[in-house]
CSV table of C-alpha atoms and ligand atoms in Angstrom, one decimal:
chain,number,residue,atom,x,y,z
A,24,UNK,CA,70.2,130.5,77.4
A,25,UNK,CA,71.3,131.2,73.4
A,26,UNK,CA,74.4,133.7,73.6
A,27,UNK,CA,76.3,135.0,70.6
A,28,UNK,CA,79.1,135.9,72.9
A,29,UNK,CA,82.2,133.3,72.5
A,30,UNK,CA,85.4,132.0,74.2
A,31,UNK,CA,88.1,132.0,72.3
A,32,UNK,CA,89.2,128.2,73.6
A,33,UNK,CA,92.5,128.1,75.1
A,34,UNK,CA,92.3,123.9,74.6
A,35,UNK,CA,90.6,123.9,71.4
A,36,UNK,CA,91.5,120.4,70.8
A,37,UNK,CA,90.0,119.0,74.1
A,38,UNK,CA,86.0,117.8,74.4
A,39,UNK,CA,84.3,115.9,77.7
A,40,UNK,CA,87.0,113.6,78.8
A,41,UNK,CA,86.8,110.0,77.8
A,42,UNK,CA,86.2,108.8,81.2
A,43,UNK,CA,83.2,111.3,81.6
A,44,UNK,CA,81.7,109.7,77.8
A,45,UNK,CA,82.0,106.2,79.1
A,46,UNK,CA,80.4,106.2,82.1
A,47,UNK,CA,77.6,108.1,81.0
A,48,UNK,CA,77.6,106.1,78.0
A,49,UNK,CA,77.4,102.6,80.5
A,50,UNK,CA,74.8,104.3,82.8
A,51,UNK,CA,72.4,105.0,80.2
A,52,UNK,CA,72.6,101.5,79.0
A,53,UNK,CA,72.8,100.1,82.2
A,54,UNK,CA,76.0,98.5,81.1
A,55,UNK,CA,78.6,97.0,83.7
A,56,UNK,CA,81.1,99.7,84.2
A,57,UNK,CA,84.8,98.6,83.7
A,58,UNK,CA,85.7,102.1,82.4
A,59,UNK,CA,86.7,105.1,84.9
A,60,UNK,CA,89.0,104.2,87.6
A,61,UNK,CA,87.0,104.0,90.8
A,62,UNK,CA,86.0,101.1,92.3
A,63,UNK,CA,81.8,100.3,93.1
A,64,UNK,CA,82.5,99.0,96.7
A,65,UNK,CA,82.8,101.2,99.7
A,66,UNK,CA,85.5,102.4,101.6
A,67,UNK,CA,86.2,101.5,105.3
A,68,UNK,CA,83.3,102.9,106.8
A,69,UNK,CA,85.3,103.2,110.1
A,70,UNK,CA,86.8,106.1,107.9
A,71,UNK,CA,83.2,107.2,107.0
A,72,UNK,CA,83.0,107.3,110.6
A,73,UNK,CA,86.2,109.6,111.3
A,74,UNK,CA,85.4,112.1,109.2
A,75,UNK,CA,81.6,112.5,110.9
A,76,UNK,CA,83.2,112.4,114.3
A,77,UNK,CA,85.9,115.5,112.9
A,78,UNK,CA,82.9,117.5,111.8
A,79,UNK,CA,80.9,117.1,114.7
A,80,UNK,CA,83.9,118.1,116.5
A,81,UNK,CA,83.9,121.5,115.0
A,82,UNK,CA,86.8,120.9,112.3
A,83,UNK,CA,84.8,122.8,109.3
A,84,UNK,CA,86.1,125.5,108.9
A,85,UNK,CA,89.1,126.4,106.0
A,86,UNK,CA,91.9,124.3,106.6
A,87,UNK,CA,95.5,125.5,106.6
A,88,UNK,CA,96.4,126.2,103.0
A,89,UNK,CA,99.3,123.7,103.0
A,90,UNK,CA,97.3,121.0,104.8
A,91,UNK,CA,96.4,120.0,108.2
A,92,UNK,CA,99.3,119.4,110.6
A,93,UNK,CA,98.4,116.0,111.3
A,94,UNK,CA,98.3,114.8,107.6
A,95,UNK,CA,101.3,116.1,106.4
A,96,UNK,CA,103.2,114.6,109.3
A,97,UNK,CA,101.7,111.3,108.9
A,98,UNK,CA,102.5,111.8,104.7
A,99,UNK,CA,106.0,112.6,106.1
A,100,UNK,CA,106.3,109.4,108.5
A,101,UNK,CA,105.2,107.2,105.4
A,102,UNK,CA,107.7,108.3,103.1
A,103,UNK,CA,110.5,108.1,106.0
A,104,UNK,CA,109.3,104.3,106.4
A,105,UNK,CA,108.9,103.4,103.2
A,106,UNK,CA,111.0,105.3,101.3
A,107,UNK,CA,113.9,106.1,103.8
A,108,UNK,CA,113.5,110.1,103.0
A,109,UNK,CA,112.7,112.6,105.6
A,110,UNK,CA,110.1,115.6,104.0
A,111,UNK,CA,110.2,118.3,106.5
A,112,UNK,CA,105.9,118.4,107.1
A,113,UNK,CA,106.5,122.3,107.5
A,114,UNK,CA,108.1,123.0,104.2
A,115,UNK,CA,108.1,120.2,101.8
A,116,UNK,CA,104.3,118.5,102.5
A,117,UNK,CA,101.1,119.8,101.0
A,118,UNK,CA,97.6,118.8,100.5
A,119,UNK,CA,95.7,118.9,97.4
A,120,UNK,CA,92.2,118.6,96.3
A,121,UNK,CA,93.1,115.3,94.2
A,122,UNK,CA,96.7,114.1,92.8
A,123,UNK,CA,94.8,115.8,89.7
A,124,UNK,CA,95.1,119.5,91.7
A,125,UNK,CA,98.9,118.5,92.4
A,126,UNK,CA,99.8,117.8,89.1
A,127,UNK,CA,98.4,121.1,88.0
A,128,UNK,CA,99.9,122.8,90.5
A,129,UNK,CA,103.8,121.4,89.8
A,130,UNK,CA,103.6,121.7,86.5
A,131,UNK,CA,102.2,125.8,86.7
A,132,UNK,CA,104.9,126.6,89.8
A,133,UNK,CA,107.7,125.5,87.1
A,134,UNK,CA,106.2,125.4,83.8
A,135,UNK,CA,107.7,129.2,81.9
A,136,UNK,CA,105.7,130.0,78.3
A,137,UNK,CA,107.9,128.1,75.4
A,138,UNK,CA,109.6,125.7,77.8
A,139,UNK,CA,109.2,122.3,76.7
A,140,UNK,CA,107.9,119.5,78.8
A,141,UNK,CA,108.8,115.5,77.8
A,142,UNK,CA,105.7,113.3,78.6
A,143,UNK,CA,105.6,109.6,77.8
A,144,UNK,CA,102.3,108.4,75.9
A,145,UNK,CA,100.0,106.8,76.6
A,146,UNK,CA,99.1,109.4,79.6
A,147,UNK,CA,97.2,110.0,82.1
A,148,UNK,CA,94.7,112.9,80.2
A,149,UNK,CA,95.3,115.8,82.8
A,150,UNK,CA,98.8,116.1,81.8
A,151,UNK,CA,99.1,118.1,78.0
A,152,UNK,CA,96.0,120.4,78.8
A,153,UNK,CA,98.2,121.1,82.4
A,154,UNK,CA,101.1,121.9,80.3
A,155,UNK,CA,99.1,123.8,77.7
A,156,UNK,CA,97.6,126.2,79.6
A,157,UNK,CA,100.4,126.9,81.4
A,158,UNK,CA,102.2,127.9,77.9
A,159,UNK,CA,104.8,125.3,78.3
A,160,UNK,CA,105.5,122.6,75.1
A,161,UNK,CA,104.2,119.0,75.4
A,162,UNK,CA,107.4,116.7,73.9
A,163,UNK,CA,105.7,113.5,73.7
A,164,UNK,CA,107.5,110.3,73.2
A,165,UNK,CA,105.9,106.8,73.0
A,166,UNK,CA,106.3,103.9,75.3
A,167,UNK,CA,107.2,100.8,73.8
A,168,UNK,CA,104.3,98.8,72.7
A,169,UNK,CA,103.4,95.8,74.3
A,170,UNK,CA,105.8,96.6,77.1
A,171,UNK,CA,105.1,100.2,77.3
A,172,UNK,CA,108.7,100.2,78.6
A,173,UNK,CA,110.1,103.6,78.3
A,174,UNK,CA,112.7,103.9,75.3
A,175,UNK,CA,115.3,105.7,77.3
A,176,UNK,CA,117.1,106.8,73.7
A,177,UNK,CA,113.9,108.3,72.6
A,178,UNK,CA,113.9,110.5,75.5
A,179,UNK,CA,117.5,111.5,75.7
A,180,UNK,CA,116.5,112.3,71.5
A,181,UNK,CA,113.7,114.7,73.4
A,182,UNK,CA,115.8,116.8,75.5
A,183,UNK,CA,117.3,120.0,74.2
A,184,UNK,CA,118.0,123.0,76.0
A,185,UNK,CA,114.3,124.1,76.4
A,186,UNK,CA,113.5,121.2,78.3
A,187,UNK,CA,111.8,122.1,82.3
A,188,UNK,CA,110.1,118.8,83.0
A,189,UNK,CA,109.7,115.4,82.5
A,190,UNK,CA,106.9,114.1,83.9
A,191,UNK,CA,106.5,110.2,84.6
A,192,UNK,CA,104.1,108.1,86.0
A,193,UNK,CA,104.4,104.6,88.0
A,194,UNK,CA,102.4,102.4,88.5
A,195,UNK,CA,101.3,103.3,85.3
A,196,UNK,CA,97.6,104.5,83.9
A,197,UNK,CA,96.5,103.2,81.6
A,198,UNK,CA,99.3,100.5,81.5
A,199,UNK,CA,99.8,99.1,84.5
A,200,UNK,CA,103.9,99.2,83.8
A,201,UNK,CA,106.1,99.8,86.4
A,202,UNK,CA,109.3,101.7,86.8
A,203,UNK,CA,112.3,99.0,87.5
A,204,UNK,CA,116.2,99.7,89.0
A,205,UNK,CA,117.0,99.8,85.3
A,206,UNK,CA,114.6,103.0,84.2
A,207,UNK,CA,116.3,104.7,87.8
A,208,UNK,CA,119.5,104.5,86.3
A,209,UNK,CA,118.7,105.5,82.9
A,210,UNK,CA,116.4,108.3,84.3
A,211,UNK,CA,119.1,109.4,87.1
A,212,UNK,CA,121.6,109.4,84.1
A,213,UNK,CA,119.7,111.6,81.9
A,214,UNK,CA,118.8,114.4,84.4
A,215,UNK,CA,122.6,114.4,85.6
A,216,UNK,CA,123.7,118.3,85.4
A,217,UNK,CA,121.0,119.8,83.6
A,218,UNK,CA,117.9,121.9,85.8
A,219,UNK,CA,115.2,119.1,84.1
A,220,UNK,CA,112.7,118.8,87.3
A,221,UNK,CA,110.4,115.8,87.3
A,222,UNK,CA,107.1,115.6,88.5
A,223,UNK,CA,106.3,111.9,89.4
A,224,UNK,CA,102.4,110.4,89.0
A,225,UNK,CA,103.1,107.9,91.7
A,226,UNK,CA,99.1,107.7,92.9
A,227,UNK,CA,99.2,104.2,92.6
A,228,UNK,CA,102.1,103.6,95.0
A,229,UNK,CA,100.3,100.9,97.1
A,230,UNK,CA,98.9,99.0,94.4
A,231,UNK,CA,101.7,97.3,93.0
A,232,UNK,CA,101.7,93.7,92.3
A,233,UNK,CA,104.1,90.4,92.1
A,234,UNK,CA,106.9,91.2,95.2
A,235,UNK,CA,107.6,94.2,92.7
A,236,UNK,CA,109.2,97.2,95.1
A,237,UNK,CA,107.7,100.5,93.8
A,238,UNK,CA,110.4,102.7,92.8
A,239,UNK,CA,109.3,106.1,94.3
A,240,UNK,CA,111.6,108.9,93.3
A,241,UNK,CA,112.3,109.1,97.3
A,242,UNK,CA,114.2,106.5,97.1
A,243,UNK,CA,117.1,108.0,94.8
A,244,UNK,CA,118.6,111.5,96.5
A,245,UNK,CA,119.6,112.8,92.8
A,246,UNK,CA,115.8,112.3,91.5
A,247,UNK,CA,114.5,113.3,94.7
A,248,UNK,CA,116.2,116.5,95.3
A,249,UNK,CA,114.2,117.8,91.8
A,250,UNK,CA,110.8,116.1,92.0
A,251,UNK,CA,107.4,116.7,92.8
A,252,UNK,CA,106.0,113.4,94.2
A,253,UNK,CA,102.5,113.1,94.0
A,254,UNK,CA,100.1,111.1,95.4
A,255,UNK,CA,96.1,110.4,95.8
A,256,UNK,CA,94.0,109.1,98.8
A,257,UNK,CA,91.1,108.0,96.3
A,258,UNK,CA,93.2,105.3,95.3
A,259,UNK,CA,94.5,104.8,98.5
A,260,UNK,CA,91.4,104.4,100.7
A,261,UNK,CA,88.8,103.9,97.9
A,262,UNK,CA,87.4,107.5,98.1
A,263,UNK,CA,88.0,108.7,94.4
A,264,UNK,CA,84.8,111.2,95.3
A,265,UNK,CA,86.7,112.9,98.5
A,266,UNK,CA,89.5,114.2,95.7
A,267,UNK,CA,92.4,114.8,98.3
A,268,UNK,CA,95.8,114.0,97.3
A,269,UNK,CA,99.2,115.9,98.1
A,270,UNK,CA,102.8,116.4,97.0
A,271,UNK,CA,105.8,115.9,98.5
A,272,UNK,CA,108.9,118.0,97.3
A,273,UNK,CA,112.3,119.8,98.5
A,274,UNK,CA,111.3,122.9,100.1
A,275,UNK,CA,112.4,125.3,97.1
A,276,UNK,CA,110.3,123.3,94.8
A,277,UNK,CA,107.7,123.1,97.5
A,278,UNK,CA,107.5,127.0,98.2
A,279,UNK,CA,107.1,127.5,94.4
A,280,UNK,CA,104.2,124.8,94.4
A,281,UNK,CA,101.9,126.2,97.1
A,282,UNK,CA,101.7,129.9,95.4
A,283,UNK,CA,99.9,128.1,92.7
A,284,UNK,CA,97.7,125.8,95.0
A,285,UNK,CA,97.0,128.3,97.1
A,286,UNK,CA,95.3,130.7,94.4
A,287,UNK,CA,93.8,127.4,92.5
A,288,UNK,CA,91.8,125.7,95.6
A,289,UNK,CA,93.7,127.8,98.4
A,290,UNK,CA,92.9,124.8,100.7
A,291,UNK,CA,91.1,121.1,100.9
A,292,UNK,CA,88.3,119.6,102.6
A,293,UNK,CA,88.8,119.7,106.3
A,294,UNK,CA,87.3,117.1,108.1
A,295,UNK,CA,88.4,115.0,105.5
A,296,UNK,CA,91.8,115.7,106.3
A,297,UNK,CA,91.7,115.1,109.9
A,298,UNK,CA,90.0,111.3,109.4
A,299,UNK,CA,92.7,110.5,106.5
A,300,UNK,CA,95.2,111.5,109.2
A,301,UNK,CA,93.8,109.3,111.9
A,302,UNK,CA,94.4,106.2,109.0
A,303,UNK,CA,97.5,107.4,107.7
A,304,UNK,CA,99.4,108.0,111.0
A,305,UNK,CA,99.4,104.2,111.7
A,306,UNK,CA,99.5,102.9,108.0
A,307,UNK,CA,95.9,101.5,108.4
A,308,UNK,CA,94.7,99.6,105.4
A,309,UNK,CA,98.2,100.1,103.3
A,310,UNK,CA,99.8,96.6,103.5
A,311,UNK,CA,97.1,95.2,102.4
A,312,UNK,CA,96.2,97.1,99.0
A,313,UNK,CA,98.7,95.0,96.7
A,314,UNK,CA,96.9,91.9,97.4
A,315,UNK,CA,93.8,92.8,98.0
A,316,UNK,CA,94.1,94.4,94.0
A,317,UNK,CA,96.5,91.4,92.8
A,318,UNK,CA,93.4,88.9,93.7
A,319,UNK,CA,91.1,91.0,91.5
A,320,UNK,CA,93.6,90.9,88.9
A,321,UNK,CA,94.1,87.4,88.9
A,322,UNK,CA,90.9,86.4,89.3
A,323,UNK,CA,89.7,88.8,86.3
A,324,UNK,CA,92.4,87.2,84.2
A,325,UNK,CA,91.5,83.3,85.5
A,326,UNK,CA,87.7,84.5,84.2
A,327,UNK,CA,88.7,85.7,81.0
A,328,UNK,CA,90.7,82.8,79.9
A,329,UNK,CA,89.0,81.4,77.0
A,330,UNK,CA,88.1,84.8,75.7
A,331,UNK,CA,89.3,86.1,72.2
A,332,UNK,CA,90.9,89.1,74.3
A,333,UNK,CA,94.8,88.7,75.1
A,334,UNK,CA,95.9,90.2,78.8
A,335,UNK,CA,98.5,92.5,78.6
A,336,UNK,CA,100.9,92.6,81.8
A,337,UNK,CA,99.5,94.8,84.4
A,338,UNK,CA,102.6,94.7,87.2
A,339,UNK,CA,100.8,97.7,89.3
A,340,UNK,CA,97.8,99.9,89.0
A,341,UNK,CA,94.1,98.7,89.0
A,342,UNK,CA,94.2,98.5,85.0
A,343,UNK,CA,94.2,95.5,83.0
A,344,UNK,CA,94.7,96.1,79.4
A,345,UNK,CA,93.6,93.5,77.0
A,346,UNK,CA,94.8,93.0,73.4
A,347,UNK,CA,91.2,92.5,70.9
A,348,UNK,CA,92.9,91.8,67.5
A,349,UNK,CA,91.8,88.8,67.8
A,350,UNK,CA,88.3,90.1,67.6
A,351,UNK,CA,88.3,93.3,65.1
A,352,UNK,CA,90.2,95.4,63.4
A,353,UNK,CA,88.2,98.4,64.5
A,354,UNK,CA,89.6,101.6,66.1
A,355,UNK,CA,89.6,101.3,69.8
A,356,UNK,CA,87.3,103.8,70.7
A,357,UNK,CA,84.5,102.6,67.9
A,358,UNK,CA,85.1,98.9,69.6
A,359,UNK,CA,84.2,100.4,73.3
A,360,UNK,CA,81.7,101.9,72.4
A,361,UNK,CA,79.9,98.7,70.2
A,362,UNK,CA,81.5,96.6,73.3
A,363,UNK,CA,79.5,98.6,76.0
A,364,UNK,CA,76.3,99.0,73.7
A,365,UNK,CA,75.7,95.5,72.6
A,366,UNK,CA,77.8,93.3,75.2
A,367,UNK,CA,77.4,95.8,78.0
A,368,UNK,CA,80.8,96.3,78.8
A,369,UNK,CA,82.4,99.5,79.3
A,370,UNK,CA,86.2,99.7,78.9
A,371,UNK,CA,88.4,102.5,78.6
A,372,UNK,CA,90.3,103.0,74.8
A,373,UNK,CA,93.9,104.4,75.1
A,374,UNK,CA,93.7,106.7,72.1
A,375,UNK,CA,92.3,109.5,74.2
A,376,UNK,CA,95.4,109.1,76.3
A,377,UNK,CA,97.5,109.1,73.3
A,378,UNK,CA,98.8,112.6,71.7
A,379,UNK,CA,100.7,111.8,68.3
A,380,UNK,CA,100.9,107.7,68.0
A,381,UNK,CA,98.4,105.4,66.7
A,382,UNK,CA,96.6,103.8,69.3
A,383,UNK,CA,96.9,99.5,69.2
A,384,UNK,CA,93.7,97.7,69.5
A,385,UNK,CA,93.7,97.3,73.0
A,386,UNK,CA,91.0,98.3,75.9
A,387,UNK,CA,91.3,99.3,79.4
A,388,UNK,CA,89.4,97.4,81.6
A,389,UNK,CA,89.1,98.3,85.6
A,390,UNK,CA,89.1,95.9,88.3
A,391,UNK,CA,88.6,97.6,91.2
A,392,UNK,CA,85.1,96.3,91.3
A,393,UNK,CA,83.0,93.6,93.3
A,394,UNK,CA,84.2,89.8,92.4
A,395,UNK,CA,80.5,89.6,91.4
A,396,UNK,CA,80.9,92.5,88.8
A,397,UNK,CA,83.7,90.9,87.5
A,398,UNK,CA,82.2,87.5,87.3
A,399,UNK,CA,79.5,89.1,85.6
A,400,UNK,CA,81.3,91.3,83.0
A,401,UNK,CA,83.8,88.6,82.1
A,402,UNK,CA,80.9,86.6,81.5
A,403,UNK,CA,79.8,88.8,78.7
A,404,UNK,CA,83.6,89.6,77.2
A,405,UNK,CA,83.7,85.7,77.0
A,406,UNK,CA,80.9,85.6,74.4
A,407,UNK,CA,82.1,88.8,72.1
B,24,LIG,C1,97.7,108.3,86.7
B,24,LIG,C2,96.8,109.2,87.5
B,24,LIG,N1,97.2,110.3,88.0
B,24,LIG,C3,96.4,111.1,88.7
B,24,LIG,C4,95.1,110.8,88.9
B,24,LIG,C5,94.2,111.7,89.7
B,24,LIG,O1,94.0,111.4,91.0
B,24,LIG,P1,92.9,112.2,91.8
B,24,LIG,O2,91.6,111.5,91.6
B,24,LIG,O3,93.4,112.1,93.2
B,24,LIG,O4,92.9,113.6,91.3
B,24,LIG,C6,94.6,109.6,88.4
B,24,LIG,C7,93.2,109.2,88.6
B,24,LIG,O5,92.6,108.4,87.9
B,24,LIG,C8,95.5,108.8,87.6
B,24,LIG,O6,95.0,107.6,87.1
């Protein structure tokens, strides 16, 4: 349909989201898809097989707004075993269409027109439109290249009396860095006496690799008592398409959060809900994600040695980024594309996820694929 009628764009500066662009890009070329973060096996299909069992059962229907009972006590259990912090399942436990919707949601309960929000680049690409439309500031600061350590002077150079929010993430998209004892010091420091809230990207929580301990902000009662934790079953159980996530945050914070998520989705997939709960309750399938994702990584490293690409560390995450200055001096998202259209290869650039600094030549590639795709698309990176 033509239409003369427009939109005045309240994200003006955003188009289809890289992720979106490369995958289409790969399927139409039939390339092998290292790109968006989601892996091409299956999930248990014993989880498949709870959620058909909790819709035959009836359990269709709208679910609680905050979440079904069941979930949010088993979310609560796992961050009292893991994290030694009780989250009352009543008051501070809600679930989300996707970490995506919970991110959304913090940064709208908190987020006042003018107030400025710190974000450490290279990001995750939900977090600046979030803060946009919600009026609020985006304060970027760069992470330390190759590192992408977080240069804590930079961000103590950010803060001024306008800031609301900080908002990190660990394991880290599309770096694979990870917060360390260090950073909690430095971070617990900064926020000391002032009203800065954090919301924490931790969906990668259980894919952490080396021994490393993941350094959830419910570990530390002064981060914890002003963050929203949020977190993402796709990554968990390997059902990026099922897009149910939650947060986890002190009641006041948490009270503030749901009159947003209940006027953006109101409430999440039901049946869904129930099956996660039935895994979650007795921690099915979690001890064994960090391995199971620190094989692919090493094996995807072992079959690109001998490449011209350069591995960058990837301590968590299922992200390797690889250095290709050895290779060209073209822009990272020109490279991708020539790299998926005449090596068929899809990769990921970090520019998109980048908001004032140049990006380096380095791609993103995913390994939360088949050994076999691997095999097969390190086969082709070998040759480039
Ligand atoms: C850092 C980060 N945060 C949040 C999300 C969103 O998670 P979900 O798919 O549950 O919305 C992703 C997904 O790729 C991510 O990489």
């Amino acid at each position: 349909m033509t239409s003369t009628i427009r939109v005045q764009s309240r994200l003006p500066s955003v188009g289809t989201t890289i992720f979106t662009v490369m995958s289409r890009l790969a399927a139409d070329l039939g390339a092998i898809n290292l790109s968006q973060g989601f892996p091409d096996f299956d999930c248990d299909p014993a989880l498949v097989d709870a959620v058909t069992r909790h819709m035959r059962a009836g359990r269709n229907q709208y679910a609680p707004m905050q979440g079904v009972l069941p979930l949010r006590e088993a979310i609560a259990a796992k961050y009292e075993t893991y994290h030694g912090r009780r989250y009352d399942p009543e008051t501070e436990v809600t679930v989300t269409s996707g970490g995506t919707e919970a991110i959304f949601d913090a940064v709208a309960a908190c987020v006042h027109p003018g107030d400025e929000v710190i974000v450490l680049e290279p990001c995750y690409d939900s977090y600046v439109p979030a803060i946009q439309l919600n009026g609020g500031v985006p304060v970027v600061v760069t992470l330390t290249y190759p590192e992408y350590a977080i240069d804590w002077g930079a961000v103590r150079a950010a803060v001024t009396p306008k800031t609301r929010l900080l908002i990190i993430n660990s394991p880290h998209n599309p770096a694979g860095a990870v917060l360390g004892p260090a950073d909690i010091r430095e971070l617990t420091a900064l926020v000391a006496g002032s009203g800065i809230l954090i919301v924490s990207d931790e969906v990668y929580e259980h894919i952490i690799f080396d021994g490393v301990q993941h350094e959830s902000m419910a570990r530390h009662a002064e981060l914890a008592a002003r963050s929203f934790i949020i977190g993402s079953f796709g990554k968990t159980y390997h059902t990026t398409g099922w897009k149910v996530g939650y947060a986890v945050a002190p009641a006041p914070l948490m009270e503030e959060l749901r009159k947003v998520h209940q006027f953006v989705t109101f409430s999440t997939h039901t049946p869904v809900q129930y099956a996660l709960a039935d895994f979650l309750s007795d921690r099915r399938g979690l001890a064994e994600l960090s391995p199971f994702f620190q094989a692919k990584r090493d094996l995807f490293l072992r079959l690109m040695e001998g490449s011209r690409f350069t591995p960058l560390p990837s301590r968590g995450s299922y992200f390797q980024l690889m250095d290709y200055s050895a290779i060209t001096t073209e822009a990272d998202a020109d490279f991708a594309v020539r790299l998926t259209k005449e090596h068929g290869v899809a990769s990921i650039p970090t520019s998109p996820f980048l908001h004032g600094s140049a990006a380096p030549s380095v791609l993103r590639f995913c390994f939360a694929k088949k050994d076999d795709t691997l095999e097969r698309a390190a086969e082709r990176l070998r040759k480039v």
